[in-house]
Coordinates of C-alpha atoms in Angstrom, one line a residue:
X1 CA 0.0 0.1 0.1
X2 CA 1.1 3.3 -1.1
X3 CA 1.6 5.5 2.0
X4 CA -0.4 9.4 2.0
X5 CA 1.1 11.8 -0.2
X6 CA 1.1 15.2 1.7
X7 CA 0.8 18.6 1.6
X8 CA 4.3 19.7 0.5
X9 CA 4.5 16.6 -1.5
X10 CA 1.5 18.3 -3.5
X11 CA 2.2 21.6 -3.6
X12 CA 6.3 20.2 -4.8
X13 CA 4.8 18.5 -8.3
X14 CA 2.3 21.5 -8.5
X15 CA 5.7 23.9 -8.2
X16 CA 7.4 21.3 -10.9
X17 CA 4.8 21.2 -13.0
X18 CA 4.4 25.2 -12.9
X19 CA 8.4 25.6 -14.1
X20 CA 7.7 23.3 -17.1
X21 CA 5.3 25.7 -18.5
X22 CA 7.5 28.6 -17.2
X23 CA 10.5 27.6 -19.1
X24 CA 8.2 26.9 -22.4
X25 CA 7.1 30.3 -22.3
X26 CA 10.2 31.6 -22.3
X27 CA 11.7 29.7 -25.2
X28 CA 8.2 30.8 -27.3
X29 CA 9.3 34.3 -25.7
X30 CA 13.2 33.9 -26.7
X31 CA 12.0 33.1 -30.1
X32 CA 9.0 35.2 -30.2
X33 CA 10.1 37.2 -34.4
X34 CA 12.4 34.5 -35.2
X35 CA 13.1 34.2 -38.3
X36 CA 14.0 30.7 -41.3
X37 CA 14.4 29.6 -44.3
X38 CA 12.1 27.4 -44.5
X39 CA 8.3 26.5 -43.1
X40 CA 9.8 23.7 -40.8
X41 CA 12.3 24.9 -40.0
X42 CA 10.4 28.2 -38.6
X43 CA 10.3 27.7 -34.5
X44 CA 6.4 26.7 -33.8
X45 CA 5.1 27.2 -29.5
X46 CA 6.2 25.0 -27.5
X47 CA 2.9 24.0 -24.8
X48 CA 3.2 21.8 -21.3
X49 CA 0.9 19.4 -21.1
X50 CA -0.5 18.5 -17.7
X51 CA -2.2 15.5 -15.8
X52 CA -3.9 15.5 -12.9
X53 CA -3.2 13.3 -9.9
X54 CA -5.7 11.9 -7.5
X55 CA -3.9 10.4 -4.7
X56 CA -6.9 8.4 -2.8
X57 CA -5.2 7.6 0.9
X58 CA -4.7 11.0 1.3
X59 CA -7.6 12.4 -0.6
X60 CA -5.3 15.6 -2.0
X61 CA -4.1 16.4 -6.0
X62 CA -2.6 17.1 -7.5
X63 CA -0.8 18.5 -11.1
X64 CA 2.4 16.6 -13.1
X65 CA 3.8 18.2 -16.5
X66 CA 3.6 14.9 -18.7
X67 CA 4.9 16.8 -22.2
X68 CA 5.4 19.4 -23.7
X69 CA 4.3 19.3 -27.9
X70 CA 3.6 21.9 -30.0
X71 CA 0.6 23.6 -29.9
X72 CA -0.3 27.5 -31.6
X73 CA -0.4 28.4 -35.5
X74 CA 2.0 28.3 -37.8
X75 CA 4.9 30.4 -39.5
X76 CA 4.2 33.8 -40.6
X77 CA 6.0 33.2 -45.0
X78 CA 6.8 37.0 -46.1
X79 CA 8.3 37.5 -48.7
X80 CA 11.7 38.6 -48.4
X81 CA 14.5 37.7 -51.2
X82 CA 17.0 40.2 -50.2
X83 CA 17.2 38.9 -46.5
X84 CA 20.4 35.7 -47.0
X85 CA 18.2 33.1 -45.8
X86 CA 14.9 33.8 -48.1
X87 CA 13.7 30.0 -49.5
X88 CA 14.0 29.8 -53.9
X89 CA 11.3 31.6 -53.9
X90 CA 12.0 34.7 -52.2
X91 CA 9.8 33.8 -49.0
X92 CA 10.9 33.8 -44.8
X93 CA 8.9 32.1 -42.0
X94 CA 8.9 33.6 -39.3
X95 CA 8.0 32.9 -35.4
X96 CA 4.0 33.1 -35.2
X97 CA 4.3 33.5 -30.8
X98 CA 1.8 36.1 -29.5
X99 CA 3.6 37.9 -27.0
X100 CA 1.3 39.1 -25.1
X101 CA -1.0 35.9 -24.7
X102 CA 3.3 35.1 -23.6
X103 CA 3.5 37.4 -20.9
X104 CA -0.1 36.6 -19.6
X105 CA 1.0 33.0 -19.0
X106 CA 4.4 33.8 -17.5
X107 CA 2.5 35.4 -15.0
X108 CA 0.1 33.6 -14.4
X109 CA 2.7 30.9 -14.0
X110 CA 4.3 33.2 -11.4
X111 CA 1.0 33.6 -9.9
X112 CA 0.6 30.0 -9.4
X113 CA 4.5 29.3 -8.8
X114 CA 4.0 31.7 -5.3
X115 CA 0.8 30.7 -4.7
X116 CA 2.1 27.3 -4.1
X117 CA 4.4 28.6 -2.5
X118 CA 2.6 30.2 0.8
X119 CA 0.4 26.6 0.8
X120 CA 4.0 25.1 2.0
X121 CA 4.7 27.9 3.8
X122 CA 1.4 27.8 5.8
X123 CA 1.7 23.5 6.1
X124 CA 5.1 24.3 7.4
X125 CA 3.8 27.5 10.3
X126 CA 0.8 25.7 11.1
X127 CA 3.2 22.1 12.1
X128 CA 5.4 24.2 14.5
X129 CA 2.4 25.7 15.9
X130 CA 1.3 22.3 16.5
X131 CA 5.1 20.9 17.4
X132 CA 4.8 23.8 19.9
X133 CA 1.8 23.3 21.9
X134 CA 3.2 19.7 22.9
X135 CA 5.8 21.1 24.6

C-alpha cells in the first residue's frame, strides 16, 4: 500500500509543473520574431500538457507535466528576397509567437508558483505551531 501524499509533496509537484510551464513560455518569448528559410525550420510555440493525479490514500490531488507539445499557429510567410536565408522563392518564415499571450501565461505561472510556495509556508507554520503546543 502506498503512503499518502503530504501537502508538501502536492505543492512540490505543482511547483515542478509550473516550472516546466515557465520554461516553455520563456522559450517561446525568446524565439518570438525568429525567422527561418523554410516553414519546417521555423520555430513553433510549445506548451506543456498537464495531468491531474488523485491520491486516494490522502484525498489530495496534484498535477504533473507529462509532456511538451508543439502548439499554436503556423509560421508566417513573408516575401523578403534580399534576406540571405530566404528560400528559392524569396520567402522567409517568421515564428508565430503571440507575445502578449505568452506574457500573460508567464504572469499566471508566476502567481501559481507563488501560491504553492505560500501553501508550503502555511503548512510549515501550522506544523511548527502544533509542535509548540505539545511542549
